CSV table of C-alpha atoms and ligand atoms in Angstrom, one decimal:
chain,number,residue,atom,x,y,z
K,282,ARG,CA,0.0,0.1,0.0
K,283,ILE,CA,2.6,2.5,1.0
K,284,LYS,CA,4.9,1.4,-1.9
K,285,ASN,CA,2.3,2.2,-4.6
K,286,SER,CA,0.7,5.4,-3.0
K,287,GLY,CA,2.7,7.5,-5.4
K,288,LYS,CA,4.1,11.1,-5.0
K,289,GLY,CA,3.6,11.7,-1.2
K,290,SER,CA,4.6,8.2,-0.2
K,291,ALA,CA,8.1,9.3,1.2
K,292,ALA,CA,6.1,10.9,4.0
K,293,PHE,CA,4.8,7.4,5.3
K,294,PHE,CA,8.2,6.2,5.5
K,295,ASP,CA,8.9,7.7,8.9
K,296,ALA,CA,11.7,7.7,11.1
K,297,SER,CA,10.4,4.8,13.2
K,298,MET,CA,10.1,2.7,10.0
K,299,GLU,CA,13.6,3.6,9.1
K,300,ARG,CA,14.8,2.7,12.4
K,301,GLU,CA,13.0,-0.6,12.1
K,302,ALA,CA,14.7,-1.3,8.7
K,303,LEU,CA,18.0,-0.4,10.1
K,304,ALA,CA,17.7,-2.6,13.3
K,305,ARG,CA,16.7,-5.4,11.0
K,306,MET,CA,19.5,-5.0,8.7
K,307,LYS,CA,21.9,-5.1,11.5
K,308,ILE,CA,20.4,-8.2,12.8
K,309,GLU,CA,20.7,-9.8,9.5
K,310,GLN,CA,24.3,-8.7,9.2
K,311,SER,CA,25.2,-9.9,12.6
K,312,LEU,CA,23.5,-13.3,11.9
K,313,ARG,CA,25.7,-13.9,8.5
K,314,LEU,CA,28.7,-13.1,10.7
K,315,ALA,CA,27.9,-15.2,13.5
K,316,ILE,CA,27.6,-18.2,10.8
K,317,LEU,CA,30.9,-17.3,9.3
K,318,GLU,CA,32.5,-17.1,12.7
K,319,LYS,CA,30.7,-20.3,13.9
K,320,ARG,CA,29.6,-18.2,16.9
K,321,PHE,CA,26.9,-20.8,17.8
K,322,CYS,CA,26.8,-23.2,20.8
K,323,CYS,CA,24.3,-25.4,22.3
K,324,ALA,CA,22.5,-25.7,25.5
K,325,PHE,CA,21.5,-29.4,26.3
K,326,GLN,CA,18.4,-30.2,28.4
K,327,SER,CA,17.5,-33.5,29.7
K,328,LYS,CA,14.4,-35.7,28.8
K,329,VAL,CA,13.6,-37.5,32.2
K,330,ASP,CA,11.9,-40.6,33.1
K,331,ILE,CA,9.6,-39.6,35.8
K,332,ARG,CA,9.5,-42.9,37.5
K,333,THR,CA,13.2,-43.4,37.8
K,334,GLN,CA,14.3,-39.8,37.4
K,335,ALA,CA,16.8,-41.2,34.9
K,336,VAL,CA,18.0,-39.0,32.0
K,337,THR,CA,16.9,-40.7,28.9
K,338,GLY,CA,17.7,-38.3,26.4
K,339,ILE,CA,19.0,-34.9,25.8
K,340,GLU,CA,17.8,-32.2,23.3
K,341,ALA,CA,20.3,-29.8,21.9
K,342,LEU,CA,19.0,-26.0,21.8
K,343,VAL,CA,21.0,-23.8,19.8
K,344,ARG,CA,22.3,-20.4,21.2
K,345,LEU,CA,23.9,-17.3,19.5
K,346,ARG,CA,26.8,-15.5,21.0
K,347,ASP,CA,26.0,-12.0,19.5
K,348,ASP,CA,28.7,-9.2,18.6
K,349,GLU,CA,28.6,-8.1,22.2
K,350,GLY,CA,29.1,-11.7,23.6
K,351,VAL,CA,25.6,-11.9,24.9
K,352,ILE,CA,24.0,-15.3,24.4
K,353,GLN,CA,20.7,-15.2,22.5
K,354,ALA,CA,18.0,-17.7,22.7
K,355,PRO,CA,16.7,-18.9,19.0
K,356,GLY,CA,13.5,-17.1,19.4
K,357,SER,CA,15.5,-14.1,18.3
K,358,PHE,CA,17.1,-15.3,15.3
K,359,ILE,CA,15.7,-18.6,14.2
K,360,ASN,CA,13.0,-17.5,12.0
K,361,LEU,CA,15.3,-15.0,10.5
K,362,ALA,CA,18.0,-17.5,9.7
K,363,GLY,CA,15.2,-19.3,7.9
K,364,GLU,CA,14.3,-16.5,5.7
K,365,LEU,CA,17.9,-15.7,4.9
K,366,GLY,CA,18.7,-19.5,3.9
K,367,LEU,CA,21.3,-19.9,7.0
K,368,ILE,CA,19.2,-22.3,9.0
K,369,ASP,CA,20.8,-25.5,7.3
K,370,GLU,CA,24.2,-24.5,8.0
K,371,LEU,CA,23.2,-23.7,11.5
K,372,THR,CA,21.8,-27.3,12.0
K,373,HIS,CA,25.0,-28.8,10.7
K,374,LEU,CA,27.0,-26.6,13.2
K,375,VAL,CA,24.9,-28.0,15.9
K,376,LEU,CA,25.5,-31.6,14.8
K,377,ALA,CA,29.2,-30.6,14.6
K,378,GLU,CA,29.2,-29.4,18.2
K,379,ILE,CA,27.7,-32.6,19.4
K,380,VAL,CA,30.2,-34.7,17.6
K,381,LYS,CA,33.1,-32.7,19.0
K,382,SER,CA,31.6,-33.2,22.5
K,383,ILE,CA,30.5,-36.7,22.4
K,384,ASP,CA,32.7,-37.8,25.2
K,385,LEU,CA,31.7,-35.1,27.6
K,386,ILE,CA,28.0,-35.7,26.6
K,387,ASN,CA,28.4,-39.4,27.4
K,388,ASP,CA,30.2,-38.6,30.8
K,389,SER,CA,27.5,-36.1,31.7
K,390,PHE,CA,24.2,-37.7,30.5
K,391,GLY,CA,25.2,-41.2,30.0
K,392,ALA,CA,26.2,-43.1,26.8
K,393,GLU,CA,22.7,-44.4,26.3
K,394,ALA,CA,20.9,-40.9,26.2
K,395,THR,CA,19.3,-40.2,22.9
K,396,ILE,CA,20.4,-37.0,21.3
K,397,SER,CA,17.6,-34.8,19.9
K,398,ILE,CA,18.3,-32.1,17.2
K,399,ASN,CA,15.6,-29.8,16.0
K,400,VAL,CA,14.8,-29.3,12.6
K,401,ALA,CA,12.4,-26.5,11.4
K,402,ALA,CA,9.4,-27.6,9.3
K,403,LYS,CA,10.8,-25.7,6.4
K,404,GLN,CA,14.0,-27.6,6.6
K,405,ALA,CA,12.1,-30.9,6.7
K,406,GLY,CA,10.2,-30.0,3.6
K,407,ASN,CA,13.4,-29.5,1.7
K,408,PRO,CA,14.7,-33.0,0.4
K,409,GLU,CA,18.2,-31.8,-0.4
K,410,PHE,CA,18.9,-30.6,3.0
K,411,MET,CA,17.3,-33.7,4.7
K,412,ARG,CA,19.6,-35.9,2.6
K,413,SER,CA,22.6,-33.9,3.2
K,414,PHE,CA,21.5,-34.2,7.0
K,415,ALA,CA,20.9,-37.8,7.0
K,416,ARG,CA,24.3,-38.3,5.4
K,417,ALA,CA,26.0,-36.1,8.2
K,418,LEU,CA,24.3,-38.2,10.8
K,419,ASP,CA,25.4,-41.4,9.3
K,420,GLU,CA,29.0,-40.1,8.9
K,421,THR,CA,29.1,-39.4,12.6
K,422,GLY,CA,29.2,-43.4,13.2
K,423,PHE,CA,26.6,-43.5,15.8
K,424,PRO,CA,23.3,-42.4,13.9
K,425,GLN,CA,21.1,-44.6,16.2
K,426,ARG,CA,22.0,-42.2,19.1
K,427,PHE,CA,20.2,-39.3,17.2
K,428,MET,CA,16.4,-38.2,17.2
K,429,ILE,CA,15.1,-35.4,15.1
K,430,GLU,CA,12.5,-33.3,16.4
K,431,VAL,CA,10.0,-31.8,13.8
K,432,THR,CA,6.8,-30.0,14.4
K,433,GLU,CA,3.6,-31.6,13.2
K,434,ASP,CA,3.3,-29.2,10.2
K,435,ALA,CA,6.0,-31.1,8.4
K,436,PHE,CA,3.9,-34.2,8.7
K,437,VAL,CA,0.7,-32.9,7.2
K,438,ALA,CA,2.5,-31.0,4.4
K,439,LYS,CA,1.6,-32.5,1.0
K,440,ASN,CA,5.1,-33.6,0.1
K,441,HIS,CA,7.3,-36.7,0.3
K,442,PHE,CA,8.5,-36.0,3.9
K,443,GLN,CA,6.5,-39.0,5.2
K,444,THR,CA,7.0,-41.5,2.3
K,445,GLU,CA,10.6,-40.8,1.3
K,446,ILE,CA,12.4,-38.6,3.7
K,447,LEU,CA,11.3,-40.2,7.2
K,448,PRO,CA,12.2,-43.7,5.9
K,449,MET,CA,15.6,-42.7,5.1
K,450,PHE,CA,16.3,-41.6,8.8
K,451,ARG,CA,14.4,-44.5,10.2
K,452,LYS,CA,16.8,-46.9,8.3
K,453,LEU,CA,19.8,-45.2,9.8
K,454,GLY,CA,18.2,-45.9,13.2
K,455,VAL,CA,17.5,-42.1,13.7
K,456,GLY,CA,14.4,-41.5,15.9
K,457,ILE,CA,11.5,-39.4,14.9
K,458,SER,CA,9.9,-37.0,17.3
K,459,ILE,CA,6.8,-34.7,16.8
K,460,ASP,CA,7.6,-31.5,18.6
K,461,ASP,CA,5.1,-29.0,20.2
K,462,PHE,CA,2.2,-31.4,19.4
K,463,GLY,CA,-1.0,-29.7,19.8
K,464,THR,CA,0.0,-26.3,18.4
K,465,GLY,CA,0.1,-26.9,14.7
K,466,TYR,CA,-2.6,-27.5,12.1
K,467,SER,CA,-3.0,-31.1,12.3
K,468,SER,CA,-5.9,-32.7,13.9
K,469,LEU,CA,-5.8,-35.5,16.6
K,470,SER,CA,-7.1,-37.7,13.9
K,471,ALA,CA,-4.1,-36.8,11.6
K,472,LEU,CA,-1.8,-38.5,14.2
K,473,ALA,CA,-3.3,-41.8,12.9
K,474,ASP,CA,-1.3,-41.2,9.7
K,475,ILE,CA,1.9,-40.1,11.2
K,476,THR,CA,4.7,-42.4,11.8
K,477,ALA,CA,6.9,-41.3,14.6
K,478,ASP,CA,8.7,-42.7,17.5
K,479,GLU,CA,8.1,-39.9,20.0
K,480,ILE,CA,5.2,-37.3,20.6
K,481,LYS,CA,6.1,-34.2,22.7
K,482,ILE,CA,3.2,-32.5,24.1
K,483,ASP,CA,3.3,-28.9,24.0
K,484,ARG,CA,4.1,-27.0,27.1
K,485,SER,CA,1.0,-24.9,26.7
K,486,PHE,CA,-1.0,-28.3,27.7
K,487,ILE,CA,1.2,-28.9,30.6
K,488,THR,CA,1.4,-25.7,32.4
K,489,ASP,CA,-1.0,-25.9,35.3
K,490,ILE,CA,-2.4,-29.2,34.0
K,491,HIS,CA,-3.6,-30.2,37.5
K,492,LYS,CA,-6.1,-27.1,37.4
K,493,ARG,CA,-7.2,-27.4,33.8
K,494,PRO,CA,-9.9,-30.0,33.0
K,495,ARG,CA,-9.7,-29.2,29.2
K,496,SER,CA,-6.0,-29.7,29.0
K,497,GLN,CA,-6.5,-32.8,31.0
K,498,GLY,CA,-9.0,-34.2,28.5
K,499,ILE,CA,-6.7,-33.4,25.4
K,500,LEU,CA,-3.9,-35.1,27.2
K,501,ARG,CA,-6.0,-38.2,27.8
K,502,ALA,CA,-6.8,-38.2,24.1
K,503,ILE,CA,-3.4,-37.8,22.9
K,504,GLU,CA,-2.2,-40.6,25.3
K,505,SER,CA,-4.5,-43.1,24.3
K,506,LEU,CA,-4.0,-42.6,20.5
K,507,SER,CA,-0.2,-42.5,21.0
K,508,GLU,CA,-0.5,-45.9,23.0
K,509,ALA,CA,-2.6,-47.4,20.2
K,510,LEU,CA,-0.1,-46.3,17.8
K,511,GLY,CA,3.1,-47.2,19.6
K,512,MET,CA,4.4,-43.8,20.0
K,513,THR,CA,6.3,-42.6,23.3
K,514,VAL,CA,4.7,-39.5,25.0
K,515,ILE,CA,6.8,-36.9,26.6
K,516,ALA,CA,5.5,-33.9,28.5
K,517,GLU,CA,7.2,-30.6,27.7
K,518,GLY,CA,7.7,-27.7,29.8
K,519,LEU,CA,7.0,-29.2,33.2
K,520,GLU,CA,7.7,-26.7,35.8
K,521,SER,CA,6.2,-27.8,39.0
K,522,TYR,CA,5.7,-30.4,41.7
K,523,GLU,CA,1.9,-30.2,41.1
K,524,GLU,CA,2.2,-30.9,37.4
K,525,LEU,CA,4.4,-33.7,38.0
K,526,ALA,CA,2.0,-35.2,40.6
K,527,TYR,CA,-0.9,-35.0,38.2
K,528,LEU,CA,1.0,-36.6,35.6
K,529,GLN,CA,2.1,-39.5,38.0
K,530,ALA,CA,-1.6,-39.8,39.5
K,531,ALA,CA,-3.7,-39.2,36.5
K,532,THR,CA,-1.9,-40.5,33.4
K,533,LYS,CA,0.6,-43.2,32.2
K,534,ILE,CA,2.9,-40.5,30.8
K,535,ARG,CA,6.4,-41.7,31.8
K,536,TYR,CA,8.6,-38.9,30.2
K,537,ALA,CA,9.0,-35.3,30.7
K,538,GLN,CA,11.1,-32.6,30.0
K,539,GLY,CA,11.3,-29.1,31.7
K,540,TYR,CA,12.6,-26.6,34.2
K,541,TYR,CA,11.4,-28.9,37.1
K,542,PHE,CA,14.0,-31.5,36.3
K,543,ALA,CA,16.7,-29.7,34.5
K,544,ARG,CA,17.2,-26.4,32.6
K,545,PRO,CA,19.2,-26.3,29.3
K,546,ILE,CA,22.8,-26.2,30.5
K,547,PHE,CA,26.2,-25.6,28.7
K,548,LEU,CA,28.6,-28.5,28.5
K,549,GLU,CA,31.3,-26.1,29.9
K,550,GLU,CA,29.1,-25.6,32.7
K,551,LEU,CA,28.8,-29.2,33.5
K,552,LYS,CA,32.5,-29.6,33.1
K,553,LEU,CA,33.3,-26.9,35.6
K,554,ALA,CA,30.5,-28.3,38.2
K,555,THR,CA,30.7,-32.0,37.9
K,556,PRO,CA,33.7,-33.7,36.2
K,557,THR,CA,32.7,-37.1,35.4
K,558,SER,CA,30.6,-38.2,38.4
K,559,SER,CA,27.8,-40.4,37.5
K,560,GLU,CA,26.3,-39.5,40.8
K,561,SER,CA,25.8,-35.9,39.7
K,562,ARG,CA,24.1,-36.2,36.3
K,563,PRO,CA,21.8,-33.5,35.5
K,564,GLY,CA,18.4,-34.8,36.7
K,565,VAL,CA,16.3,-34.3,39.7
K,566,SER,CA,18.7,-35.1,42.3
K,567,ASN,CA,21.1,-32.3,40.8
K,568,ARG,CA,19.2,-29.5,39.2
K,569,PRO,CA,21.6,-27.4,37.4
K,570,THR,CA,21.4,-23.7,37.6
K,571,GLN,CA,20.0,-22.0,34.6
K,572,GLN,CA,22.3,-20.9,32.0
K,573,ASN,CA,20.0,-20.2,29.1
N,168,LIG,P1,11.4,-26.6,21.2
N,168,LIG,O1,12.2,-27.4,20.5
N,168,LIG,O2,10.0,-26.8,21.5
N,168,LIG,O3,12.1,-26.5,22.7
N,168,LIG,C1,11.7,-26.1,23.9
N,168,LIG,C2,12.0,-24.8,24.4
N,168,LIG,O4,11.2,-24.6,25.5
N,168,LIG,C3,13.3,-24.4,24.5
N,168,LIG,O5,13.5,-23.1,24.3
N,168,LIG,C4,13.7,-24.6,26.1
N,168,LIG,O6,14.6,-23.9,26.6
N,168,LIG,C5,12.2,-24.2,26.6
N,168,LIG,N1,11.9,-24.9,27.9
N,168,LIG,C6,12.1,-26.1,28.1
N,168,LIG,N2,11.8,-26.4,29.3
N,168,LIG,C7,10.8,-25.4,29.9
N,168,LIG,C8,10.1,-25.1,30.9
N,168,LIG,O7,9.9,-25.9,31.8
N,168,LIG,N3,9.4,-23.8,30.8
N,168,LIG,C9,9.7,-23.0,29.8
N,168,LIG,N4,8.8,-21.9,30.0
N,168,LIG,N5,10.3,-23.2,28.7
N,168,LIG,C10,11.1,-24.5,28.8
N,168,LIG,P2,14.6,-22.3,23.3
N,168,LIG,O8,15.8,-23.0,23.8
N,168,LIG,O9,14.6,-20.9,23.7
N,168,LIG,O10,14.3,-22.8,21.7
N,168,LIG,C11,13.1,-22.3,21.5
N,168,LIG,C12,12.7,-23.1,20.0
N,168,LIG,O11,13.9,-22.8,19.1
N,168,LIG,C13,12.7,-24.6,20.3
N,168,LIG,O12,11.5,-25.1,20.7
N,168,LIG,C14,13.2,-24.9,18.7
N,168,LIG,O13,11.7,-25.1,18.0
N,168,LIG,C15,13.9,-23.9,18.2
N,168,LIG,N6,15.2,-24.6,18.1
N,168,LIG,C16,16.1,-24.6,19.2
N,168,LIG,N7,17.3,-25.0,18.5
N,168,LIG,C17,17.1,-25.2,17.1
N,168,LIG,C18,18.0,-25.7,16.2
N,168,LIG,O14,19.1,-26.1,16.4
N,168,LIG,N8,17.5,-25.8,15.0
N,168,LIG,C19,16.1,-25.3,14.6
N,168,LIG,N9,15.6,-25.3,13.4
N,168,LIG,N10,15.4,-24.9,15.7
N,168,LIG,C20,15.9,-24.9,17.1
N,169,LIG,MG1,12.3,-29.5,20.3
N,170,LIG,MG1,8.8,-28.3,21.9
N,171,LIG,MG1,8.9,-24.7,20.5
């Protein structure tokens, strides 16, 4: 509208818009630079068996160290990285960091813990990227340790994701996880057509679950469907004892991930705090302090 409004249009491009455009350019520039300089790192968050409190897996959550050395969470750059076509490189950097740190990961979380990597729906819909990523996972020599987390949108997209891409990963032994379930566009019945190993129930259903009958109903439905389909259910964003108590008393959900058990933590932080003692793995008994 503004672009085509003719002669007087410059008047609409006011100072605040100029500031916005400049700010965006600055972010773009620093993002490109960060990729070039590999200024990304991962925080790792445990997935916990709520009955035994054992760490069954970890999820890699990417962080950006910006120009000023401040750590930025993905909310501030992931979408932009996608728009700029930089996200594939970022995912490969995440994998590279995991491979480089695998001994420390094993010491800290156990050598059986699965290692989850997030893949944006847009990436999942790009067969070229997915092929190159599968190859990279295979080249680690331990592809069976990995899981990829993809949101439900990727599964319902009308492409070859389910018929060609996923089988390729499955053949390597890479697990498939549906992230943020319940927030996308798929209906519960669409679950029946999805082949995945794990379904992560979005935090919005877990928050205050003990006080919210509607969320409880949704949880029950997801739970019974997943059980019928042979998928593991994991509750995301578990923050309180009350939420945990509800899951234990009223559901058969066995796995959870959330601040209550463990916050995302940097490996360097673990190295400082707990050299290699298996007594002090990040879990319930040893809640690491946040370093987000
Ligand atoms: P996600 O995969 O659903 O990850 C869970 C997010 O919730 C993480 O935020 C985590 O720090 C946060 N979280 C975990 N437990 C709790 C809790 O108890 N309470 C609350 N309030 N939050 C909790 P984070 O690290 O900021 O990541 C946000 C999103 O960015 C991720 O959501 C994921 O979709 C995306 N992301 C992260 N790393 C990557 C990556 O390497 N590649 C891609 N494509 N996306 C990534
Ligand atoms: Mg995830
Ligand atoms: Mg999630
Ligand atoms: Mg999310």
